[in-house]
C-alpha cells in the first residue's frame, strides 16, 4: 500500500506528513523508537508512519511539562482561560480538517467525526467560563476573630491516556479543564489513532508556544509496555486519566494507587434502553439505532441491550429490523454512510465470536450476524453487519461488553423486572428509559432505579453533552470528566484558617499551658 499522507489536503493542513514524530515537548523531537504505521480501518491503506517515543523521550517530555507547569500555575486563572479561548478558536478554525482526520484514521462517519471536534470546542468554551468560577467555600470558625475558607490550587502534570474511539474529544475533556486549573498535560493516545493526536497537537501548540508554554501540550506516542507503564509509575504525574477496557483499568488503578496518585477511570459499558409498553416507539427506534449502530457500536455509551416489555417486544423487533435494513455500511467519508468499519480485524473477530457464543447459548439472530461484503477500496476494510439477537440477560456473553454493533433484545414483565435486569450486569455507565408514565420515569432515575452514572428519560444512552459530569459506576470505574464539578479532581484542596484577633484560642475549647 502507498502512503496517502499526500493525497488528502486536510492532512497537510494539520501538519501531518508521510513520516511523523511521536513526541512533543514544546518542539517536535527526534524520536528513536520503533516505527508505527497508521492504517485506515475502512480500506487497510497506509496513511502515514510515526516514529515512536522511547523512555528517554518520555522523560524529556515530562521534564519540560513540569518546568512549564511551575510557571503556568502562577498565571491567574482568568488569564489561563483567555489562552484556552484561543485554543478553542484554533480548533474551531480546523474543525473540518480534524473531523475528516477522525473519519480517515478511526473510521467514525464524518458527521460523528465533526461532532467529536465540536465536543472539543464546546469544552473549551465551558472551560473559559470555568476559569472565573474555581470557587472555594467560606466556613464560620468556632473561634472569635478567626476566618476559615478553602481554596483550590493547581495539581501538576496530568497524564491522559485516551482510547481509539474518541481520539480527540476525551483529551479535550481533560486538557481544557486541566489548563484552566493551572495544570500541564501529558497525552498518550491510542496506538491505533496516533495521527489524530498529532493533528490536534499541531492545532493547539502554536497558541501555547506563542505564550511561552508549548510543553503544556506534551505528547508521547509509544507502546504501553514502555511509555504507558512509565506514566503509571511516574510520581511526577499526580493524576492519571485513563479511558479503555475494564481489565486494563484494573491494572492502571493497581499501579497508580500505591504511589498515592489519583485516577479518573472511564472503562466498559453495557448500556441498556428500557422500553415500557406505554413508550413512544417512534422516538425509541431512532434512539436505539443510533445508540447501537453509531460509531459502529464502538462508543462506551453504545446501546448494548434493549429491555422491552413483553407485550410490545415483537412489534419493536419488527420496527428495528426495518430500520436496520436502511443502514448503509461503507466508507465513513461518504455522507450516505451510517455505519463505518470496526477499528481492527481483531475487533471483527471478537464480534464474530460473541455472535457464535449467542448461538451456542440458544439465542436467535434476527439480522446481521457476520462480515459485510464490500467492493472496491473498502474490500480490505473491517466492515461487519449490524446485528440484533434475542437473548437472556444472565448469559455470560450478554454480561460482557462486545465493542461492536451487536444489540441484544431482552424481554421484561414490568418496571421492577426491567430495573432488576438492567442493573444485573457488572458495568454501570449509561442507561435510558422510554415511557410516558412519570412514576416509572422518576423511579428509573431515582436512587432505587438505574445504578449507572448516566440515566436518561426518552432519549438514548449515547450522545452526552459536555455540561454534565461524564462517567459511571461499578466496573465502569467511577471517574468523572467534562462538566459539572469534575474540575475539582484536577486541583488540590487547601483549607485556610486566618487569625485576625490579638489572642490565640484553641479549637474545641482546649486549654493548654
PDB file of C-alpha atoms in Angstrom, residues 1-300:
ATOM      1  CA  UNK A   1       0.000   0.000   0.000  1.00  0.00           C
ATOM      2  CA  UNK A   2       1.218   3.508  -0.758  1.00  0.00           C
ATOM      3  CA  UNK A   3       1.210   6.308   1.780  1.00  0.00           C
ATOM      4  CA  UNK A   4      -1.840   8.555   1.493  1.00  0.00           C
ATOM      5  CA  UNK A   5      -0.473  11.453   3.568  1.00  0.00           C
ATOM      6  CA  UNK A   6      -0.022  13.461   0.376  1.00  0.00           C
ATOM      7  CA  UNK A   7      -3.438  12.514  -1.034  1.00  0.00           C
ATOM      8  CA  UNK A   8      -5.614  14.402   1.444  1.00  0.00           C
ATOM      9  CA  UNK A   9      -5.277  18.161   1.708  1.00  0.00           C
ATOM     10  CA  UNK A  10      -6.607  18.168   5.251  1.00  0.00           C
ATOM     11  CA  UNK A  11      -3.625  16.106   6.449  1.00  0.00           C
ATOM     12  CA  UNK A  12      -1.193  18.726   5.220  1.00  0.00           C
ATOM     13  CA  UNK A  13      -3.407  21.390   6.768  1.00  0.00           C
ATOM     14  CA  UNK A  14      -2.876  19.670  10.128  1.00  0.00           C
ATOM     15  CA  UNK A  15       0.867  19.342   9.665  1.00  0.00           C
ATOM     16  CA  UNK A  16       0.796  15.585   9.083  1.00  0.00           C
ATOM     17  CA  UNK A  17       3.314  14.202   6.625  1.00  0.00           C
ATOM     18  CA  UNK A  18       4.319  10.740   5.425  1.00  0.00           C
ATOM     19  CA  UNK A  19       6.647  10.392   8.444  1.00  0.00           C
ATOM     20  CA  UNK A  20       5.892  11.973  11.821  1.00  0.00           C
ATOM     21  CA  UNK A  21       7.482  12.349  15.240  1.00  0.00           C
ATOM     22  CA  UNK A  22       5.778  10.694  18.190  1.00  0.00           C
ATOM     23  CA  UNK A  23       6.900  13.098  20.909  1.00  0.00           C
ATOM     24  CA  UNK A  24       6.320  16.805  21.539  1.00  0.00           C
ATOM     25  CA  UNK A  25       7.762  18.740  24.493  1.00  0.00           C
ATOM     26  CA  UNK A  26       7.442  22.283  23.238  1.00  0.00           C
ATOM     27  CA  UNK A  27       9.031  21.176  19.956  1.00  0.00           C
ATOM     28  CA  UNK A  28       8.744  18.008  17.898  1.00  0.00           C
ATOM     29  CA  UNK A  29      11.506  15.638  18.990  1.00  0.00           C
ATOM     30  CA  UNK A  30      13.725  13.251  17.047  1.00  0.00           C
ATOM     31  CA  UNK A  31      12.320  10.012  18.415  1.00  0.00           C
ATOM     32  CA  UNK A  32      14.327   6.787  18.399  1.00  0.00           C
ATOM     33  CA  UNK A  33      11.615   4.211  18.982  1.00  0.00           C
ATOM     34  CA  UNK A  34      10.071   1.691  16.622  1.00  0.00           C
ATOM     35  CA  UNK A  35       8.113   2.789  13.577  1.00  0.00           C
ATOM     36  CA  UNK A  36       4.315   2.729  13.951  1.00  0.00           C
ATOM     37  CA  UNK A  37       2.026   2.527  10.939  1.00  0.00           C
ATOM     38  CA  UNK A  38      -1.379   4.199  10.867  1.00  0.00           C
ATOM     39  CA  UNK A  39      -3.805   2.481   8.518  1.00  0.00           C
ATOM     40  CA  UNK A  40      -7.351   3.295   7.513  1.00  0.00           C
ATOM     41  CA  UNK A  41      -9.793   0.794   9.052  1.00  0.00           C
ATOM     42  CA  UNK A  42     -12.044   1.371   6.032  1.00  0.00           C
ATOM     43  CA  UNK A  43      -9.518   0.315   3.399  1.00  0.00           C
ATOM     44  CA  UNK A  44      -6.438  -1.050   5.147  1.00  0.00           C
ATOM     45  CA  UNK A  45      -4.452   1.619   3.337  1.00  0.00           C
ATOM     46  CA  UNK A  46      -1.329   3.080   4.930  1.00  0.00           C
ATOM     47  CA  UNK A  47      -1.962   6.713   5.885  1.00  0.00           C
ATOM     48  CA  UNK A  48       1.373   7.657   7.442  1.00  0.00           C
ATOM     49  CA  UNK A  49       4.067   6.424   9.816  1.00  0.00           C
ATOM     50  CA  UNK A  50       5.095   7.648  13.258  1.00  0.00           C
ATOM     51  CA  UNK A  51       8.464   7.234  14.918  1.00  0.00           C
ATOM     52  CA  UNK A  52       7.508   6.286  18.472  1.00  0.00           C
ATOM     53  CA  UNK A  53       8.897   7.698  21.698  1.00  0.00           C
ATOM     54  CA  UNK A  54      11.156   5.703  23.985  1.00  0.00           C
ATOM     55  CA  UNK A  55      11.573   6.018  27.750  1.00  0.00           C
ATOM     56  CA  UNK A  56      14.271   8.639  27.155  1.00  0.00           C
ATOM     57  CA  UNK A  57      11.981  10.831  25.067  1.00  0.00           C
ATOM     58  CA  UNK A  58       9.193  10.303  27.578  1.00  0.00           C
ATOM     59  CA  UNK A  59      11.416  11.649  30.352  1.00  0.00           C
ATOM     60  CA  UNK A  60      12.238  14.719  28.266  1.00  0.00           C
ATOM     61  CA  UNK A  61       8.541  15.421  27.668  1.00  0.00           C
ATOM     62  CA  UNK A  62       7.700  15.123  31.376  1.00  0.00           C
ATOM     63  CA  UNK A  63      10.639  17.297  32.390  1.00  0.00           C
ATOM     64  CA  UNK A  64       9.560  20.061  30.003  1.00  0.00           C
ATOM     65  CA  UNK A  65       5.914  19.794  31.068  1.00  0.00           C
ATOM     66  CA  UNK A  66       6.878  20.050  34.733  1.00  0.00           C
ATOM     67  CA  UNK A  67       9.003  23.126  34.076  1.00  0.00           C
ATOM     68  CA  UNK A  68       6.167  24.854  32.226  1.00  0.00           C
ATOM     69  CA  UNK A  69       3.700  23.861  34.944  1.00  0.00           C
ATOM     70  CA  UNK A  70       5.751  25.619  37.624  1.00  0.00           C
ATOM     71  CA  UNK A  71       5.343  28.879  35.675  1.00  0.00           C
ATOM     72  CA  UNK A  72       1.815  28.243  34.387  1.00  0.00           C
ATOM     73  CA  UNK A  73       0.328  27.717  37.851  1.00  0.00           C
ATOM     74  CA  UNK A  74       1.301  31.310  38.750  1.00  0.00           C
ATOM     75  CA  UNK A  75      -0.768  32.739  35.878  1.00  0.00           C
ATOM     76  CA  UNK A  76      -4.186  33.974  37.130  1.00  0.00           C
ATOM     77  CA  UNK A  77      -6.927  31.526  36.193  1.00  0.00           C
ATOM     78  CA  UNK A  78      -8.886  34.044  34.056  1.00  0.00           C
ATOM     79  CA  UNK A  79      -5.689  34.706  32.078  1.00  0.00           C
ATOM     80  CA  UNK A  80      -5.270  30.963  31.596  1.00  0.00           C
ATOM     81  CA  UNK A  81      -8.878  30.912  30.402  1.00  0.00           C
ATOM     82  CA  UNK A  82      -8.090  33.515  27.765  1.00  0.00           C
ATOM     83  CA  UNK A  83      -5.387  31.263  26.338  1.00  0.00           C
ATOM     84  CA  UNK A  84      -7.800  28.319  26.364  1.00  0.00           C
ATOM     85  CA  UNK A  85     -10.277  30.521  24.480  1.00  0.00           C
ATOM     86  CA  UNK A  86      -7.665  30.991  21.766  1.00  0.00           C
ATOM     87  CA  UNK A  87      -7.036  27.236  21.687  1.00  0.00           C
ATOM     88  CA  UNK A  88     -10.760  26.591  21.279  1.00  0.00           C
ATOM     89  CA  UNK A  89     -10.930  29.060  18.421  1.00  0.00           C
ATOM     90  CA  UNK A  90      -7.970  27.369  16.739  1.00  0.00           C
ATOM     91  CA  UNK A  91      -9.824  24.051  16.958  1.00  0.00           C
ATOM     92  CA  UNK A  92     -12.944  25.760  15.594  1.00  0.00           C
ATOM     93  CA  UNK A  93     -10.968  27.036  12.593  1.00  0.00           C
ATOM     94  CA  UNK A  94      -9.721  23.499  11.842  1.00  0.00           C
ATOM     95  CA  UNK A  95     -12.959  21.656  12.630  1.00  0.00           C
ATOM     96  CA  UNK A  96     -13.454  20.249   9.141  1.00  0.00           C
ATOM     97  CA  UNK A  97      -9.884  19.006   8.808  1.00  0.00           C
ATOM     98  CA  UNK A  98      -9.880  17.452  12.274  1.00  0.00           C
ATOM     99  CA  UNK A  99     -13.250  15.778  11.685  1.00  0.00           C
ATOM    100  CA  UNK A 100     -12.010  14.302   8.413  1.00  0.00           C
ATOM    101  CA  UNK A 101      -8.886  13.015  10.125  1.00  0.00           C
ATOM    102  CA  UNK A 102     -11.042  11.180  12.685  1.00  0.00           C
ATOM    103  CA  UNK A 103     -13.085   9.635   9.875  1.00  0.00           C
ATOM    104  CA  UNK A 104      -9.965   8.575   8.000  1.00  0.00           C
ATOM    105  CA  UNK A 105      -7.929   7.119  10.849  1.00  0.00           C
ATOM    106  CA  UNK A 106     -10.586   5.946  13.337  1.00  0.00           C
ATOM    107  CA  UNK A 107     -13.382   5.082  10.882  1.00  0.00           C
ATOM    108  CA  UNK A 108     -16.137   7.136  12.523  1.00  0.00           C
ATOM    109  CA  UNK A 109     -18.530   8.551   9.915  1.00  0.00           C
ATOM    110  CA  UNK A 110     -17.781  12.149   9.014  1.00  0.00           C
ATOM    111  CA  UNK A 111     -20.811  13.594  10.800  1.00  0.00           C
ATOM    112  CA  UNK A 112     -19.722  11.924  14.020  1.00  0.00           C
ATOM    113  CA  UNK A 113     -16.127  12.994  13.461  1.00  0.00           C
ATOM    114  CA  UNK A 114     -17.245  16.599  13.130  1.00  0.00           C
ATOM    115  CA  UNK A 115     -19.434  16.144  16.190  1.00  0.00           C
ATOM    116  CA  UNK A 116     -16.453  14.932  18.184  1.00  0.00           C
ATOM    117  CA  UNK A 117     -14.452  18.014  17.251  1.00  0.00           C
ATOM    118  CA  UNK A 118     -17.437  20.138  18.262  1.00  0.00           C
ATOM    119  CA  UNK A 119     -17.214  18.500  21.703  1.00  0.00           C
ATOM    120  CA  UNK A 120     -13.633  19.723  21.944  1.00  0.00           C
ATOM    121  CA  UNK A 121     -14.790  23.215  21.009  1.00  0.00           C
ATOM    122  CA  UNK A 122     -17.666  23.100  23.489  1.00  0.00           C
ATOM    123  CA  UNK A 123     -15.500  22.002  26.408  1.00  0.00           C
ATOM    124  CA  UNK A 124     -13.061  24.784  25.552  1.00  0.00           C
ATOM    125  CA  UNK A 125     -15.877  27.321  25.810  1.00  0.00           C
ATOM    126  CA  UNK A 126     -17.028  25.702  29.058  1.00  0.00           C
ATOM    127  CA  UNK A 127     -13.505  25.898  30.477  1.00  0.00           C
ATOM    128  CA  UNK A 128     -13.182  29.597  29.636  1.00  0.00           C
ATOM    129  CA  UNK A 129     -16.202  30.361  31.819  1.00  0.00           C
ATOM    130  CA  UNK A 130     -14.951  27.969  34.464  1.00  0.00           C
ATOM    131  CA  UNK A 131     -11.689  29.901  34.746  1.00  0.00           C
ATOM    132  CA  UNK A 132     -13.608  32.573  36.689  1.00  0.00           C
ATOM    133  CA  UNK A 133     -15.528  30.055  38.796  1.00  0.00           C
ATOM    134  CA  UNK A 134     -12.970  27.863  40.553  1.00  0.00           C
ATOM    135  CA  UNK A 135     -14.855  28.500  43.751  1.00  0.00           C
ATOM    136  CA  UNK A 136     -13.904  27.536  47.273  1.00  0.00           C
ATOM    137  CA  UNK A 137     -16.103  27.892  50.360  1.00  0.00           C
ATOM    138  CA  UNK A 138     -16.078  30.128  53.405  1.00  0.00           C
ATOM    139  CA  UNK A 139     -16.914  28.452  56.719  1.00  0.00           C
ATOM    140  CA  UNK A 140     -17.708  30.004  60.100  1.00  0.00           C
ATOM    141  CA  UNK A 141     -14.995  29.444  62.683  1.00  0.00           C
ATOM    142  CA  UNK A 142     -15.877  28.464  66.239  1.00  0.00           C
ATOM    143  CA  UNK A 143     -13.095  30.774  67.455  1.00  0.00           C
ATOM    144  CA  UNK A 144     -13.647  34.536  67.712  1.00  0.00           C
ATOM    145  CA  UNK A 145     -11.543  36.664  65.425  1.00  0.00           C
ATOM    146  CA  UNK A 146     -10.887  33.784  63.049  1.00  0.00           C
ATOM    147  CA  UNK A 147     -11.894  33.187  59.425  1.00  0.00           C
ATOM    148  CA  UNK A 148     -11.998  29.837  57.626  1.00  0.00           C
ATOM    149  CA  UNK A 149     -12.068  29.179  53.926  1.00  0.00           C
ATOM    150  CA  UNK A 150     -10.940  26.648  51.344  1.00  0.00           C
ATOM    151  CA  UNK A 151      -9.031  27.235  48.149  1.00  0.00           C
ATOM    152  CA  UNK A 152      -8.314  25.116  45.101  1.00  0.00           C
ATOM    153  CA  UNK A 153      -4.774  25.079  43.715  1.00  0.00           C
ATOM    154  CA  UNK A 154      -3.163  23.584  40.580  1.00  0.00           C
ATOM    155  CA  UNK A 155      -2.233  19.926  40.877  1.00  0.00           C
ATOM    156  CA  UNK A 156       0.658  19.272  38.482  1.00  0.00           C
ATOM    157  CA  UNK A 157       1.249  17.361  35.245  1.00  0.00           C
ATOM    158  CA  UNK A 158      -1.865  15.356  34.315  1.00  0.00           C
ATOM    159  CA  UNK A 159      -1.328  12.105  32.419  1.00  0.00           C
ATOM    160  CA  UNK A 160      -4.072  11.416  29.891  1.00  0.00           C
ATOM    161  CA  UNK A 161      -4.345   8.016  28.189  1.00  0.00           C
ATOM    162  CA  UNK A 162      -7.053   8.038  25.512  1.00  0.00           C
ATOM    163  CA  UNK A 163      -8.770   5.256  23.575  1.00  0.00           C
ATOM    164  CA  UNK A 164      -9.181   4.996  19.815  1.00  0.00           C
ATOM    165  CA  UNK A 165     -12.933   5.597  19.753  1.00  0.00           C
ATOM    166  CA  UNK A 166     -12.825   9.244  20.841  1.00  0.00           C
ATOM    167  CA  UNK A 167      -9.302  10.162  19.738  1.00  0.00           C
ATOM    168  CA  UNK A 168      -9.689  13.922  20.264  1.00  0.00           C
ATOM    169  CA  UNK A 169     -12.661  14.752  22.483  1.00  0.00           C
ATOM    170  CA  UNK A 170     -11.506  12.852  25.572  1.00  0.00           C
ATOM    171  CA  UNK A 171      -8.172  14.674  25.501  1.00  0.00           C
ATOM    172  CA  UNK A 172     -10.075  17.963  25.286  1.00  0.00           C
ATOM    173  CA  UNK A 173     -12.362  16.994  28.185  1.00  0.00           C
ATOM    174  CA  UNK A 174      -9.279  16.561  30.330  1.00  0.00           C
ATOM    175  CA  UNK A 175      -6.949  19.089  28.764  1.00  0.00           C
ATOM    176  CA  UNK A 176      -9.123  22.181  28.703  1.00  0.00           C
ATOM    177  CA  UNK A 177     -10.154  21.714  32.322  1.00  0.00           C
ATOM    178  CA  UNK A 178      -6.589  20.958  33.357  1.00  0.00           C
ATOM    179  CA  UNK A 179      -5.292  24.080  31.643  1.00  0.00           C
ATOM    180  CA  UNK A 180      -7.677  26.494  33.339  1.00  0.00           C
ATOM    181  CA  UNK A 181      -6.992  24.719  36.624  1.00  0.00           C
ATOM    182  CA  UNK A 182      -3.309  25.534  36.159  1.00  0.00           C
ATOM    183  CA  UNK A 183      -2.022  22.078  35.193  1.00  0.00           C
ATOM    184  CA  UNK A 184       0.146  20.746  32.383  1.00  0.00           C
ATOM    185  CA  UNK A 185      -0.889  17.793  30.198  1.00  0.00           C
ATOM    186  CA  UNK A 186       0.907  14.666  29.052  1.00  0.00           C
ATOM    187  CA  UNK A 187      -1.084  12.854  26.375  1.00  0.00           C
ATOM    188  CA  UNK A 188      -0.562   9.225  25.419  1.00  0.00           C
ATOM    189  CA  UNK A 189      -3.024   8.427  22.622  1.00  0.00           C
ATOM    190  CA  UNK A 190      -4.095   5.009  21.429  1.00  0.00           C
ATOM    191  CA  UNK A 191      -1.570   3.426  19.078  1.00  0.00           C
ATOM    192  CA  UNK A 192      -4.500   2.872  16.716  1.00  0.00           C
ATOM    193  CA  UNK A 193      -5.151   6.618  16.293  1.00  0.00           C
ATOM    194  CA  UNK A 194      -1.818   8.442  16.734  1.00  0.00           C
ATOM    195  CA  UNK A 195      -2.343  10.842  13.834  1.00  0.00           C
ATOM    196  CA  UNK A 196      -5.459  12.264  15.497  1.00  0.00           C
ATOM    197  CA  UNK A 197      -3.324  13.216  18.485  1.00  0.00           C
ATOM    198  CA  UNK A 198      -0.562  14.661  16.311  1.00  0.00           C
ATOM    199  CA  UNK A 199      -3.084  16.667  14.296  1.00  0.00           C
ATOM    200  CA  UNK A 200      -4.794  18.089  17.389  1.00  0.00           C
ATOM    201  CA  UNK A 201      -1.436  18.916  18.981  1.00  0.00           C
ATOM    202  CA  UNK A 202      -0.424  20.797  15.837  1.00  0.00           C
ATOM    203  CA  UNK A 203      -3.598  22.856  16.067  1.00  0.00           C
ATOM    204  CA  UNK A 204      -3.245  23.948  19.710  1.00  0.00           C
ATOM    205  CA  UNK A 205       0.515  24.090  20.179  1.00  0.00           C
ATOM    206  CA  UNK A 206       1.064  27.388  18.284  1.00  0.00           C
ATOM    207  CA  UNK A 207      -1.227  29.115  20.790  1.00  0.00           C
ATOM    208  CA  UNK A 208       0.749  27.790  23.744  1.00  0.00           C
ATOM    209  CA  UNK A 209       4.110  28.312  22.056  1.00  0.00           C
ATOM    210  CA  UNK A 210       3.277  31.970  21.439  1.00  0.00           C
ATOM    211  CA  UNK A 211       2.749  32.371  25.187  1.00  0.00           C
ATOM    212  CA  UNK A 212       5.948  30.504  26.044  1.00  0.00           C
ATOM    213  CA  UNK A 213       4.151  27.397  27.314  1.00  0.00           C
ATOM    214  CA  UNK A 214       4.411  24.897  24.457  1.00  0.00           C
ATOM    215  CA  UNK A 215       5.378  21.988  26.712  1.00  0.00           C
ATOM    216  CA  UNK A 216       1.990  22.160  28.459  1.00  0.00           C
ATOM    217  CA  UNK A 217       0.703  20.135  25.492  1.00  0.00           C
ATOM    218  CA  UNK A 218       3.083  17.210  26.000  1.00  0.00           C
ATOM    219  CA  UNK A 219       2.561  14.240  23.679  1.00  0.00           C
ATOM    220  CA  UNK A 220       4.102  10.762  23.653  1.00  0.00           C
ATOM    221  CA  UNK A 221       3.174   8.104  21.115  1.00  0.00           C
ATOM    222  CA  UNK A 222       4.653   4.847  22.308  1.00  0.00           C
ATOM    223  CA  UNK A 223       3.944   1.269  23.367  1.00  0.00           C
ATOM    224  CA  UNK A 224       2.136   0.637  26.615  1.00  0.00           C
ATOM    225  CA  UNK A 225       4.803  -1.710  27.941  1.00  0.00           C
ATOM    226  CA  UNK A 226       7.365   1.099  27.840  1.00  0.00           C
ATOM    227  CA  UNK A 227       5.831   4.567  27.746  1.00  0.00           C
ATOM    228  CA  UNK A 228       2.428   3.671  29.190  1.00  0.00           C
ATOM    229  CA  UNK A 229       3.748   1.778  32.185  1.00  0.00           C
ATOM    230  CA  UNK A 230       6.286   4.527  32.852  1.00  0.00           C
ATOM    231  CA  UNK A 231       3.441   7.036  33.023  1.00  0.00           C
ATOM    232  CA  UNK A 232       1.522   4.972  35.554  1.00  0.00           C
ATOM    233  CA  UNK A 233       4.549   4.602  37.803  1.00  0.00           C
ATOM    234  CA  UNK A 234       5.762   8.197  37.488  1.00  0.00           C
ATOM    235  CA  UNK A 235       5.380  10.162  40.765  1.00  0.00           C
ATOM    236  CA  UNK A 236       5.658  13.395  38.753  1.00  0.00           C
ATOM    237  CA  UNK A 237       2.149  12.670  37.427  1.00  0.00           C
ATOM    238  CA  UNK A 238      -0.246  13.122  40.362  1.00  0.00           C
ATOM    239  CA  UNK A 239      -3.288  12.297  38.226  1.00  0.00           C
ATOM    240  CA  UNK A 240      -3.801   9.685  35.516  1.00  0.00           C
ATOM    241  CA  UNK A 241      -6.936   9.886  33.388  1.00  0.00           C
ATOM    242  CA  UNK A 242      -7.422   6.561  31.614  1.00  0.00           C
ATOM    243  CA  UNK A 243     -10.057   5.597  29.051  1.00  0.00           C
ATOM    244  CA  UNK A 244     -10.123   1.976  27.955  1.00  0.00           C
ATOM    245  CA  UNK A 245     -11.142  -1.524  28.914  1.00  0.00           C
ATOM    246  CA  UNK A 246     -12.081  -2.640  32.407  1.00  0.00           C
ATOM    247  CA  UNK A 247      -9.253  -5.183  32.508  1.00  0.00           C
ATOM    248  CA  UNK A 248      -6.564  -2.606  31.755  1.00  0.00           C
ATOM    249  CA  UNK A 249      -8.307  -0.151  34.061  1.00  0.00           C
ATOM    250  CA  UNK A 250      -7.798  -2.546  36.948  1.00  0.00           C
ATOM    251  CA  UNK A 251      -4.087  -2.584  36.211  1.00  0.00           C
ATOM    252  CA  UNK A 252      -3.992   1.210  35.997  1.00  0.00           C
ATOM    253  CA  UNK A 253      -5.656   1.562  39.396  1.00  0.00           C
ATOM    254  CA  UNK A 254      -3.399  -1.076  40.965  1.00  0.00           C
ATOM    255  CA  UNK A 255      -0.268   0.671  39.673  1.00  0.00           C
ATOM    256  CA  UNK A 256      -1.175   4.282  40.444  1.00  0.00           C
ATOM    257  CA  UNK A 257      -2.751   3.710  43.866  1.00  0.00           C
ATOM    258  CA  UNK A 258       0.388   2.507  45.740  1.00  0.00           C
ATOM    259  CA  UNK A 259       2.137   5.797  44.950  1.00  0.00           C
ATOM    260  CA  UNK A 260      -0.981   7.643  46.178  1.00  0.00           C
ATOM    261  CA  UNK A 261      -1.733   9.020  42.741  1.00  0.00           C
ATOM    262  CA  UNK A 262      -5.240   9.864  41.622  1.00  0.00           C
ATOM    263  CA  UNK A 263      -7.080   8.199  38.754  1.00  0.00           C
ATOM    264  CA  UNK A 264     -10.023   9.001  36.530  1.00  0.00           C
ATOM    265  CA  UNK A 265     -11.168   5.687  35.072  1.00  0.00           C
ATOM    266  CA  UNK A 266     -13.601   5.633  32.141  1.00  0.00           C
ATOM    267  CA  UNK A 267     -13.972   1.922  31.436  1.00  0.00           C
ATOM    268  CA  UNK A 268     -16.522  -0.502  29.998  1.00  0.00           C
ATOM    269  CA  UNK A 269     -20.236  -0.037  29.449  1.00  0.00           C
ATOM    270  CA  UNK A 270     -23.118  -2.465  28.963  1.00  0.00           C
ATOM    271  CA  UNK A 271     -25.747   0.158  28.378  1.00  0.00           C
ATOM    272  CA  UNK A 272     -29.443  -0.602  28.161  1.00  0.00           C
ATOM    273  CA  UNK A 273     -32.530   1.125  26.843  1.00  0.00           C
ATOM    274  CA  UNK A 274     -35.684   0.165  28.744  1.00  0.00           C
ATOM    275  CA  UNK A 275     -38.810   0.348  26.573  1.00  0.00           C
ATOM    276  CA  UNK A 276     -42.075   0.133  28.503  1.00  0.00           C
ATOM    277  CA  UNK A 277     -45.364  -0.711  26.813  1.00  0.00           C
ATOM    278  CA  UNK A 278     -46.538   2.908  27.038  1.00  0.00           C
ATOM    279  CA  UNK A 279     -43.395   4.217  25.310  1.00  0.00           C
ATOM    280  CA  UNK A 280     -43.393   6.420  22.235  1.00  0.00           C
ATOM    281  CA  UNK A 281     -41.985   3.773  19.891  1.00  0.00           C
ATOM    282  CA  UNK A 282     -41.445   6.298  17.108  1.00  0.00           C
ATOM    283  CA  UNK A 283     -38.965   8.057  19.389  1.00  0.00           C
ATOM    284  CA  UNK A 284     -37.416   4.910  20.789  1.00  0.00           C
ATOM    285  CA  UNK A 285     -36.476   3.347  17.440  1.00  0.00           C
ATOM    286  CA  UNK A 286     -34.072   6.042  16.152  1.00  0.00           C
ATOM    287  CA  UNK A 287     -32.550   6.401  19.627  1.00  0.00           C
ATOM    288  CA  UNK A 288     -31.838   2.674  19.775  1.00  0.00           C
ATOM    289  CA  UNK A 289     -30.483   2.532  16.219  1.00  0.00           C
ATOM    290  CA  UNK A 290     -28.125   5.472  16.733  1.00  0.00           C
ATOM    291  CA  UNK A 291     -27.039   4.109  20.097  1.00  0.00           C
ATOM    292  CA  UNK A 292     -26.321   0.638  18.720  1.00  0.00           C
ATOM    293  CA  UNK A 293     -25.041   1.422  15.221  1.00  0.00           C
ATOM    294  CA  UNK A 294     -23.441   4.854  15.683  1.00  0.00           C
ATOM    295  CA  UNK A 295     -19.626   4.689  15.629  1.00  0.00           C
ATOM    296  CA  UNK A 296     -20.193   1.039  14.602  1.00  0.00           C
ATOM    297  CA  UNK A 297     -21.057   0.272  18.224  1.00  0.00           C
ATOM    298  CA  UNK A 298     -17.644   1.448  19.410  1.00  0.00           C
ATOM    299  CA  UNK A 299     -18.739   4.055  21.936  1.00  0.00           C
ATOM    300  CA  UNK A 300     -18.504   3.336  25.631  1.00  0.00           C
TER     301      UNK A 300
END
